[in-house]
PDB file of C-alpha atoms in Angstrom:
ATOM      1  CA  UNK A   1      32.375-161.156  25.896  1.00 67.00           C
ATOM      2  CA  UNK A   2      31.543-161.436  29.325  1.00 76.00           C
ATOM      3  CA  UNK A   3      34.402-162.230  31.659  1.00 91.00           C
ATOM      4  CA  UNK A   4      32.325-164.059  34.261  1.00 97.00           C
ATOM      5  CA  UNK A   5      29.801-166.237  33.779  1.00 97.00           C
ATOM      6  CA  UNK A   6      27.418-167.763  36.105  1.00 97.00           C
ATOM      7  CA  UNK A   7      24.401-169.604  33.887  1.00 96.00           C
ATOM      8  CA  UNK A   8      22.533-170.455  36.887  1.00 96.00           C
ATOM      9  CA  UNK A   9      20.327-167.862  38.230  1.00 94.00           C
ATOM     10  CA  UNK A  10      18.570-169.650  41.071  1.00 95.00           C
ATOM     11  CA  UNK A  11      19.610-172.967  42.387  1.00 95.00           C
ATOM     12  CA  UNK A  12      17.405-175.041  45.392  1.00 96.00           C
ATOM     13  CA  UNK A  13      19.369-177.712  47.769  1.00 97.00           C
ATOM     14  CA  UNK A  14      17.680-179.752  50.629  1.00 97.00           C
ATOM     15  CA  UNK A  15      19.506-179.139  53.633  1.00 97.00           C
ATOM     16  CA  UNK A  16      22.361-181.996  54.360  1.00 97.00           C
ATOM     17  CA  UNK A  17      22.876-182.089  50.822  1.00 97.00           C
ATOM     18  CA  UNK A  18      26.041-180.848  48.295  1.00 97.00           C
ATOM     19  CA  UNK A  19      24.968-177.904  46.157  1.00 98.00           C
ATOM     20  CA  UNK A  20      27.722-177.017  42.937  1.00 98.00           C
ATOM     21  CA  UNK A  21      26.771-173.159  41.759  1.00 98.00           C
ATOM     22  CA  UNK A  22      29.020-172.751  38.439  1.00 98.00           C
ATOM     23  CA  UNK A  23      31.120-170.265  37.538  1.00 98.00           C
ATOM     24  CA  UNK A  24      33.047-169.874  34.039  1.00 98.00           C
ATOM     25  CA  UNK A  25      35.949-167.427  33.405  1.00 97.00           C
ATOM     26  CA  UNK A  26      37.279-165.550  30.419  1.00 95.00           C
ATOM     27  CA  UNK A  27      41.236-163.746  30.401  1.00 92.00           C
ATOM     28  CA  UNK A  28      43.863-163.775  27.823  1.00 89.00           C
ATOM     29  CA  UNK A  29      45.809-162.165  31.575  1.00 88.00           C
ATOM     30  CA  UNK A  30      48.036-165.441  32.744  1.00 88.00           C
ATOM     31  CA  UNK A  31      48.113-164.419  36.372  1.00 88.00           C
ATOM     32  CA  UNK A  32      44.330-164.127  37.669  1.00 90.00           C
ATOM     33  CA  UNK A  33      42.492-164.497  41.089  1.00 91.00           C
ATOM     34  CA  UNK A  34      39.258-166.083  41.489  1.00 94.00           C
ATOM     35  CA  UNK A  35      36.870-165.222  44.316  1.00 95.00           C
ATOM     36  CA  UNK A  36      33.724-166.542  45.547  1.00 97.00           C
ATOM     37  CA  UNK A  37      30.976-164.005  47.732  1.00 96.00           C
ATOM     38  CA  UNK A  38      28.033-164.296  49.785  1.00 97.00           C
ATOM     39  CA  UNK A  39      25.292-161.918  49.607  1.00 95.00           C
ATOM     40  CA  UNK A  40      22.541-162.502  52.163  1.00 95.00           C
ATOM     41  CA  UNK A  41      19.390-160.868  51.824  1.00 92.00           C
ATOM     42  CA  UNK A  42      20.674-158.353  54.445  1.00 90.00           C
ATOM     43  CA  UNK A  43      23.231-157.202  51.278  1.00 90.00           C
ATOM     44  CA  UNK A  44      26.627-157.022  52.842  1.00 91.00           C
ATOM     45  CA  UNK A  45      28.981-159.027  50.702  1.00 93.00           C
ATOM     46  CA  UNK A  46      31.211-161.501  52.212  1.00 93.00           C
ATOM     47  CA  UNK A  47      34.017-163.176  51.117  1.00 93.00           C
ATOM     48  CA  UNK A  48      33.755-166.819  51.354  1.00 96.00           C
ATOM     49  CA  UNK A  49      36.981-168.427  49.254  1.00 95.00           C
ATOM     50  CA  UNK A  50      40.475-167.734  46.942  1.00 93.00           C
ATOM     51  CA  UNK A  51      42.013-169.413  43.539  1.00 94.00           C
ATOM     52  CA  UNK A  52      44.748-168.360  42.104  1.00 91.00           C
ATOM     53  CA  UNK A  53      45.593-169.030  38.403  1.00 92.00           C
ATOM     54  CA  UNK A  54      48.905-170.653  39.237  1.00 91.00           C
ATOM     55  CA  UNK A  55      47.558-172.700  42.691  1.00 90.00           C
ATOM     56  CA  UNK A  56      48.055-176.370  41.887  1.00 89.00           C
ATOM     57  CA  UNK A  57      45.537-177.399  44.015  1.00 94.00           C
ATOM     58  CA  UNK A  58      42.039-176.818  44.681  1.00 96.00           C
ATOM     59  CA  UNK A  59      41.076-173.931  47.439  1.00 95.00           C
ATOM     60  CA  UNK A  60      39.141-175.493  50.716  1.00 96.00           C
ATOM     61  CA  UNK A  61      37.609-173.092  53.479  1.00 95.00           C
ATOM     62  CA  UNK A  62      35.726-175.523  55.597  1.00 97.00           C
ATOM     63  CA  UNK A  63      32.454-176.506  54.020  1.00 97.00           C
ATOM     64  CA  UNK A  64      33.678-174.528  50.968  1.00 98.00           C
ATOM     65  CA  UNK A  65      35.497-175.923  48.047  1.00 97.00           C
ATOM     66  CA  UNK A  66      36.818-174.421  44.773  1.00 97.00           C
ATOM     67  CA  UNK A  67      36.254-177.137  41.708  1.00 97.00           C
ATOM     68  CA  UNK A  68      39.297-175.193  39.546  1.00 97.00           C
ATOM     69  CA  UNK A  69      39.580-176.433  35.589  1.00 96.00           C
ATOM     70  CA  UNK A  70      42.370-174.427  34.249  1.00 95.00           C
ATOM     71  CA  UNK A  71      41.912-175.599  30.893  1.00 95.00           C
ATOM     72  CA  UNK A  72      38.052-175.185  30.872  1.00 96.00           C
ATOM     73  CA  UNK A  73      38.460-171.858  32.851  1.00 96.00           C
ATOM     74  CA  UNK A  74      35.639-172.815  35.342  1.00 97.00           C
ATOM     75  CA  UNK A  75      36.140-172.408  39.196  1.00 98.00           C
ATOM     76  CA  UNK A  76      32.900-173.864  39.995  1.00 98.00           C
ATOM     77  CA  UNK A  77      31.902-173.415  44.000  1.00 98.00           C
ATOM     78  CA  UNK A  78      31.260-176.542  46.283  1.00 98.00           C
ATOM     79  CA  UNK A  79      29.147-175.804  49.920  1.00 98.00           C
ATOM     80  CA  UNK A  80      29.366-179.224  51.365  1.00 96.00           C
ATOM     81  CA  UNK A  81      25.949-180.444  53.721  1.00 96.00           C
ATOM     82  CA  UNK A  82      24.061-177.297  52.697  1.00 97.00           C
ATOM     83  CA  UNK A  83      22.561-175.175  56.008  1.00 97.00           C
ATOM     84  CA  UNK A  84      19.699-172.946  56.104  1.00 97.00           C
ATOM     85  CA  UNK A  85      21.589-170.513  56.401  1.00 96.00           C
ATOM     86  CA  UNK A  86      23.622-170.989  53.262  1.00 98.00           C
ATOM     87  CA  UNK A  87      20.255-169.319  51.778  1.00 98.00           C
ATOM     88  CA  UNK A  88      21.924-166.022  49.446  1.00 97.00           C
ATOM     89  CA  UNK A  89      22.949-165.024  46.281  1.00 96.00           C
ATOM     90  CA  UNK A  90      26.906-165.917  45.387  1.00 98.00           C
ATOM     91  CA  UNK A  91      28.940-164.087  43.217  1.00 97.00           C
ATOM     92  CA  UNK A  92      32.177-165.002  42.039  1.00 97.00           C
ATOM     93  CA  UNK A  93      34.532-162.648  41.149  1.00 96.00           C
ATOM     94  CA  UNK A  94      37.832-162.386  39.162  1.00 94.00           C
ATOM     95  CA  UNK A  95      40.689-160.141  39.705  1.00 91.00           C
ATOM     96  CA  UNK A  96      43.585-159.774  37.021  1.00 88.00           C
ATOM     97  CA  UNK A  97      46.874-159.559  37.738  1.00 80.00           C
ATOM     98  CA  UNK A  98      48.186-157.918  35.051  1.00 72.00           C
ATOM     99  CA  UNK A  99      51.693-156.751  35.663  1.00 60.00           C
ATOM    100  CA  UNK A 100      51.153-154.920  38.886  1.00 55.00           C
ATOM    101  CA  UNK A 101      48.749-157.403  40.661  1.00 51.00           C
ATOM    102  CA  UNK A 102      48.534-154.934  43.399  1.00 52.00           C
ATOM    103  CA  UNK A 103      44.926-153.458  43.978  1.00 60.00           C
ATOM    104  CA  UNK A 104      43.285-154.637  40.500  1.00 83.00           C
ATOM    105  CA  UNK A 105      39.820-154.123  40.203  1.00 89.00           C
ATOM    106  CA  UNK A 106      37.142-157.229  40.860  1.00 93.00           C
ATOM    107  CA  UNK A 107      34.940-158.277  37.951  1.00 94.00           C
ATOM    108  CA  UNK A 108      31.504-159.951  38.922  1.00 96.00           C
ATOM    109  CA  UNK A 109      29.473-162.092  37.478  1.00 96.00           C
ATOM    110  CA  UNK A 110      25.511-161.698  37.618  1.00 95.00           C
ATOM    111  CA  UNK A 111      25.315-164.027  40.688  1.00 96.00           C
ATOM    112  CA  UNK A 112      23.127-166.949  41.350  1.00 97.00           C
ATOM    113  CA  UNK A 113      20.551-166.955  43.923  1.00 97.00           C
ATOM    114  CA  UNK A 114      20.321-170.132  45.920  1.00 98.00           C
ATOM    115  CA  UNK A 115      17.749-171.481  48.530  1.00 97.00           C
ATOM    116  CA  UNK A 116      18.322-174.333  50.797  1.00 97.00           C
ATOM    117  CA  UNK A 117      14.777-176.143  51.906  1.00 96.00           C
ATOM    118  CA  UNK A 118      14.168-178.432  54.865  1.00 92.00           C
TER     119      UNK A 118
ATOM    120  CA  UNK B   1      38.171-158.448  64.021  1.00 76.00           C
ATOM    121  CA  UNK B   2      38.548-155.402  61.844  1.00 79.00           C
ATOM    122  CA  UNK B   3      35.812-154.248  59.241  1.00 91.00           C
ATOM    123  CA  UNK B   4      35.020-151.874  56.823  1.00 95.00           C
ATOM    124  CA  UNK B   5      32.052-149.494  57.829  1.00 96.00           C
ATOM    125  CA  UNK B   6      30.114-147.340  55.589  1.00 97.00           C
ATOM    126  CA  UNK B   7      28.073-144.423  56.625  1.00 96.00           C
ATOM    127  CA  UNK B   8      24.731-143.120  56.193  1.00 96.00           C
ATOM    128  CA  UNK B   9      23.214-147.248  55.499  1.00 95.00           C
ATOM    129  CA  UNK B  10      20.587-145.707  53.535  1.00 97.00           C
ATOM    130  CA  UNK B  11      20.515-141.788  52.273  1.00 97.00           C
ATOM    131  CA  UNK B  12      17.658-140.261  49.833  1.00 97.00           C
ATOM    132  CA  UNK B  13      18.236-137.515  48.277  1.00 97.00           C
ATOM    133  CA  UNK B  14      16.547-135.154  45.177  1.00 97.00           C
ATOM    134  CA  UNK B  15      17.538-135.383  41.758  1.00 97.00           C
ATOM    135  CA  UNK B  16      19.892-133.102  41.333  1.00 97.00           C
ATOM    136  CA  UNK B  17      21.477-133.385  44.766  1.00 97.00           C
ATOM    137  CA  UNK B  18      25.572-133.913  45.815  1.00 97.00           C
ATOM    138  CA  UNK B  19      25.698-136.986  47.790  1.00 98.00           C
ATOM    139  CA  UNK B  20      28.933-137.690  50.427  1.00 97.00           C
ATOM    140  CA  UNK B  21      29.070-141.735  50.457  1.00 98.00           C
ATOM    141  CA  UNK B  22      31.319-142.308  53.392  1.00 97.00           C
ATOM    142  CA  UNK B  23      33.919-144.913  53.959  1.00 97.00           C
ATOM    143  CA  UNK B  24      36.227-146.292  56.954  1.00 97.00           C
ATOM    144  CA  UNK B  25      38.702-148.730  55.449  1.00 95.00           C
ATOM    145  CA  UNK B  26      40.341-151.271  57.378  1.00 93.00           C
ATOM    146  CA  UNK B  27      43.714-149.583  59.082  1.00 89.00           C
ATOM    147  CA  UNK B  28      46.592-151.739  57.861  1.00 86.00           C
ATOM    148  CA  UNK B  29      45.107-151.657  53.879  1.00 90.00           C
ATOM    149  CA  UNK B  30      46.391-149.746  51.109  1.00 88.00           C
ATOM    150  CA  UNK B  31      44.038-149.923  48.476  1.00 91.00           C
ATOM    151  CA  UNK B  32      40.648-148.709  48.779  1.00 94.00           C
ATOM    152  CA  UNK B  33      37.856-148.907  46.339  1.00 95.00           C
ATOM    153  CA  UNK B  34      34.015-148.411  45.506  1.00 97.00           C
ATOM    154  CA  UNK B  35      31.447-150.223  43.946  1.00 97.00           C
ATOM    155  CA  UNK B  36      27.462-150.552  43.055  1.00 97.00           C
ATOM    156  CA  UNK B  37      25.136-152.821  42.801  1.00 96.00           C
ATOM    157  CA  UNK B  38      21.578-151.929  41.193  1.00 95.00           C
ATOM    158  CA  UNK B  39      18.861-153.502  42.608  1.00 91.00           C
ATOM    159  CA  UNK B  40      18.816-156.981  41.607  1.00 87.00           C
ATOM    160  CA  UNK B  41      22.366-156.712  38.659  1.00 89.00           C
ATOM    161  CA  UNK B  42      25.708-157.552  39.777  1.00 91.00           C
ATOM    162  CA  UNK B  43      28.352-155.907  41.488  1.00 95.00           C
ATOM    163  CA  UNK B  44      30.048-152.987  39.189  1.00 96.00           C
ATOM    164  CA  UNK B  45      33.471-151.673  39.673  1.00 96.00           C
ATOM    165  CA  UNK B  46      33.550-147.688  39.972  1.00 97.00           C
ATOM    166  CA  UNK B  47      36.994-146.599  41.022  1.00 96.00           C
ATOM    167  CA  UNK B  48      40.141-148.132  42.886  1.00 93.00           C
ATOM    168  CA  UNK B  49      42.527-145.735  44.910  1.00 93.00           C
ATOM    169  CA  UNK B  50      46.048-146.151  45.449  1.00 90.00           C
ATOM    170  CA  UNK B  51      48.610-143.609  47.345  1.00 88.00           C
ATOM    171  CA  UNK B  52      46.137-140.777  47.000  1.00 90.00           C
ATOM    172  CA  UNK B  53      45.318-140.925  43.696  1.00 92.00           C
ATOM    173  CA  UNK B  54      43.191-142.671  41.746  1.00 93.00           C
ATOM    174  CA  UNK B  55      44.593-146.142  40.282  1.00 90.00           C
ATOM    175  CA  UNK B  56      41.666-147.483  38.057  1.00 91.00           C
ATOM    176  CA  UNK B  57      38.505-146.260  36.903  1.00 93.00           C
ATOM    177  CA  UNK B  58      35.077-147.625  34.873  1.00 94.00           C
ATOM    178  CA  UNK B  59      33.238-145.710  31.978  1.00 93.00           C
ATOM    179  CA  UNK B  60      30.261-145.464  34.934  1.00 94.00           C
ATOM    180  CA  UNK B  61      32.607-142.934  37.256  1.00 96.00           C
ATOM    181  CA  UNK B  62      32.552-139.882  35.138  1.00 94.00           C
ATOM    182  CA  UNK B  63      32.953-136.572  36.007  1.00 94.00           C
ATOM    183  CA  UNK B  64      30.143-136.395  38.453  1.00 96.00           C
ATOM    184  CA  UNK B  65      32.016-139.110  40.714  1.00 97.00           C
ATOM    185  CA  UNK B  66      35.022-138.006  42.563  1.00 97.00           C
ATOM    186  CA  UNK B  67      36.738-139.904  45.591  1.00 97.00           C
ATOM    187  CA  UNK B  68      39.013-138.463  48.272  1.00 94.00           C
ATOM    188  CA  UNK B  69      40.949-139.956  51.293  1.00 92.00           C
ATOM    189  CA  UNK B  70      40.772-136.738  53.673  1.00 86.00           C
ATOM    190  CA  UNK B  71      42.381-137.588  56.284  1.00 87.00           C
ATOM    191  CA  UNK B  72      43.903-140.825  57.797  1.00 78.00           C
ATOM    192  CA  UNK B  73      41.136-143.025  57.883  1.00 87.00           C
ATOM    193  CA  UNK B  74      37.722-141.859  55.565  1.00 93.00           C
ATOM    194  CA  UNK B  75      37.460-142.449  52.075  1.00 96.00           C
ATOM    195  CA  UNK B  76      34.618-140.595  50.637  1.00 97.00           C
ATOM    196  CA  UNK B  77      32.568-140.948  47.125  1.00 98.00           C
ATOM    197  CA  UNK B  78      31.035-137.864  46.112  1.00 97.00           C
ATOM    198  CA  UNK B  79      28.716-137.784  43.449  1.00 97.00           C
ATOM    199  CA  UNK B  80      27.943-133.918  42.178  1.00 96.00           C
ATOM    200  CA  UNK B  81      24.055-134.081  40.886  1.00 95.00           C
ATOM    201  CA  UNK B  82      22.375-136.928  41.366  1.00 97.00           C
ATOM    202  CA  UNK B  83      20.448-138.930  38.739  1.00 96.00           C
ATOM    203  CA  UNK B  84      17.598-141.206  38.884  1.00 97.00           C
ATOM    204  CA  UNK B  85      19.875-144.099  37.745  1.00 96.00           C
ATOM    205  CA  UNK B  86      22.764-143.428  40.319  1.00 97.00           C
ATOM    206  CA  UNK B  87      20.040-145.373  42.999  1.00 97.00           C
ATOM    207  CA  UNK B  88      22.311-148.356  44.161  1.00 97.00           C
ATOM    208  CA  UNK B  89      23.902-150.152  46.618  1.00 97.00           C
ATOM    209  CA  UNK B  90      27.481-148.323  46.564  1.00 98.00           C
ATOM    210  CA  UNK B  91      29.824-150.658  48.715  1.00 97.00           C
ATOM    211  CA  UNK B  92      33.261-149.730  49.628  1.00 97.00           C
ATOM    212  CA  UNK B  93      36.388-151.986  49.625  1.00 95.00           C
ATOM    213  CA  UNK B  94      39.886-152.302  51.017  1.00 93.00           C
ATOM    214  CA  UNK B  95      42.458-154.674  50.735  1.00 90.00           C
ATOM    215  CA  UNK B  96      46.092-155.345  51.665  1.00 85.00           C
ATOM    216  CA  UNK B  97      47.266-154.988  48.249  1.00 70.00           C
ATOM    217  CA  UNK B  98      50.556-156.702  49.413  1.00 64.00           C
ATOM    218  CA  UNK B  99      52.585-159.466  46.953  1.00 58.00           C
ATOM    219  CA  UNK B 100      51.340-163.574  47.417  1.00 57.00           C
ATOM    220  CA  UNK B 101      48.392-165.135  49.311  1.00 58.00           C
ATOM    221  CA  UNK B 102      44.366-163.580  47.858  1.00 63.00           C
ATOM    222  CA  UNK B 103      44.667-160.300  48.913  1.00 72.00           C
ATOM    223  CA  UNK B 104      40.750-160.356  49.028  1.00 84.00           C
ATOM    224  CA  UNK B 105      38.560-157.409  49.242  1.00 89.00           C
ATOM    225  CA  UNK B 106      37.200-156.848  52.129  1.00 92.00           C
ATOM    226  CA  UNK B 107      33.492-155.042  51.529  1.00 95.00           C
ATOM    227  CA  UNK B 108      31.468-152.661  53.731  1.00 95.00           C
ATOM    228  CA  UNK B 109      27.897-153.150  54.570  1.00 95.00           C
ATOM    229  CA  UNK B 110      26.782-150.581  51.386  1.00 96.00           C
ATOM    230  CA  UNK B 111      25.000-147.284  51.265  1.00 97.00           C
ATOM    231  CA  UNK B 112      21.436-147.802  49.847  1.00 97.00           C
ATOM    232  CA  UNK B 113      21.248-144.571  47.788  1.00 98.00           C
ATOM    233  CA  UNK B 114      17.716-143.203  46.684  1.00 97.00           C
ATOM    234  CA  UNK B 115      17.356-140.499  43.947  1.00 97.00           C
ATOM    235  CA  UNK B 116      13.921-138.950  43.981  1.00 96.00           C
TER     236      UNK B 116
END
């Protein structure tokens, strides 16, 4: 089974607007990490925002948001009044914890490639 | 602000070939790592490296891949004779590694390898 799942392989959004890219999760691991990246068409990857399993509330990083459903296991991502230059493809990512929760690996998912139009 | 840098951006070689990936983590991190992406799949996880030695591994880094921190600062991916389907985007990682907050991975800008 896959352990990240993002169904949506392209995605538009006029600019202004709310875009939600999904993201669905799979661990038996009860301490996790769930990250959201940004790959521009330049292809540096950058880190955008952080859950992790046992936050009680939802992550924020300005116009980013982290829709977390524990029981679901979704940690869908939010970009609030979309920008031109929110144009990419997003990964999200999941890191677990195991017992040493050190320097665990990141899984990715297949990414979704989204376009914001005028 | 510090980054992770990756040298050559883009290398071609011959099948065949030994490749030297090369990697400057951030200073203060502890765990380093490297990844690919094919063009157009996701991210894969090669190899994570921990204290000098390697922590974690993937059923991709076989024999042909090695890693080694030489000195104080590189971490280097060698890859013994390239193959047509090692062409990638290898990006190197660090991260703190240290207990509470995301401990994110920080990523290079990639090496665009090219097997001929």
């Amino acid at each position: 089974a896959q352990k990240i799942t993002q169904t949506q392989p392209g995605m538009f959004v006029q600019e202004k607007e709310a875009v939600t890219l999904d993201c669905t999760y799979d661990t038996s691991d009860p301490s996790y990490g769930l990250f959201w990246y940004k790959q521009p068409s330049s292809g540096e990857m950058i880190f955008l925002i952080y859950q992790g399993s046992y936050d009680q509330q939802n992550a924020t990083e300005g116009r980013y948001s982290l829709n977390f459903q524990k029981a679901r296991k979704s940690a869908n991502l939010v970009i609030s009044a979309s920008q031109l230059g929110d144009s990419a493809m997003y990964f999200c990512a999941m890191r677990e914890e195991g017992l040493t929760g050190g320097g665990n690996k990141l899984t990715f998912g297949t990414g979704t490639q989204l376009k914001v139009e005028l | 602000e510090p980054e992770v840098t990756q040298t050559p951006s883009h290398q071609v070689t011959q099948m065949g070939q030994e490749v030297i990936l090369r990697c400057v983590p951030i200073s203060n991190h502890l765990y380093f790592y490297w990844y690919r992406q094919i063009l157009g799949q996701k991210v894969e996880f090669l190899v994570s490296f921990y204290n000098n030695e390697i922590s974690e591994k993937s059923e991709i880094f076989d024999d042909q891949f090695s890693v080694e921190r030489p000195d104080g600062s590189n971490f280097t991916l060698k890859i013994r004779s390239t193959k047509l389907e090692d062409s990638a985007m290898y990006f190197c990682a660090s991260s703190t590694g240290l207990a509470g907050g995301p401990r994110e991975q920080f990523f290079g800008p990639g090496t665009r390898l090219t097997v001929l």
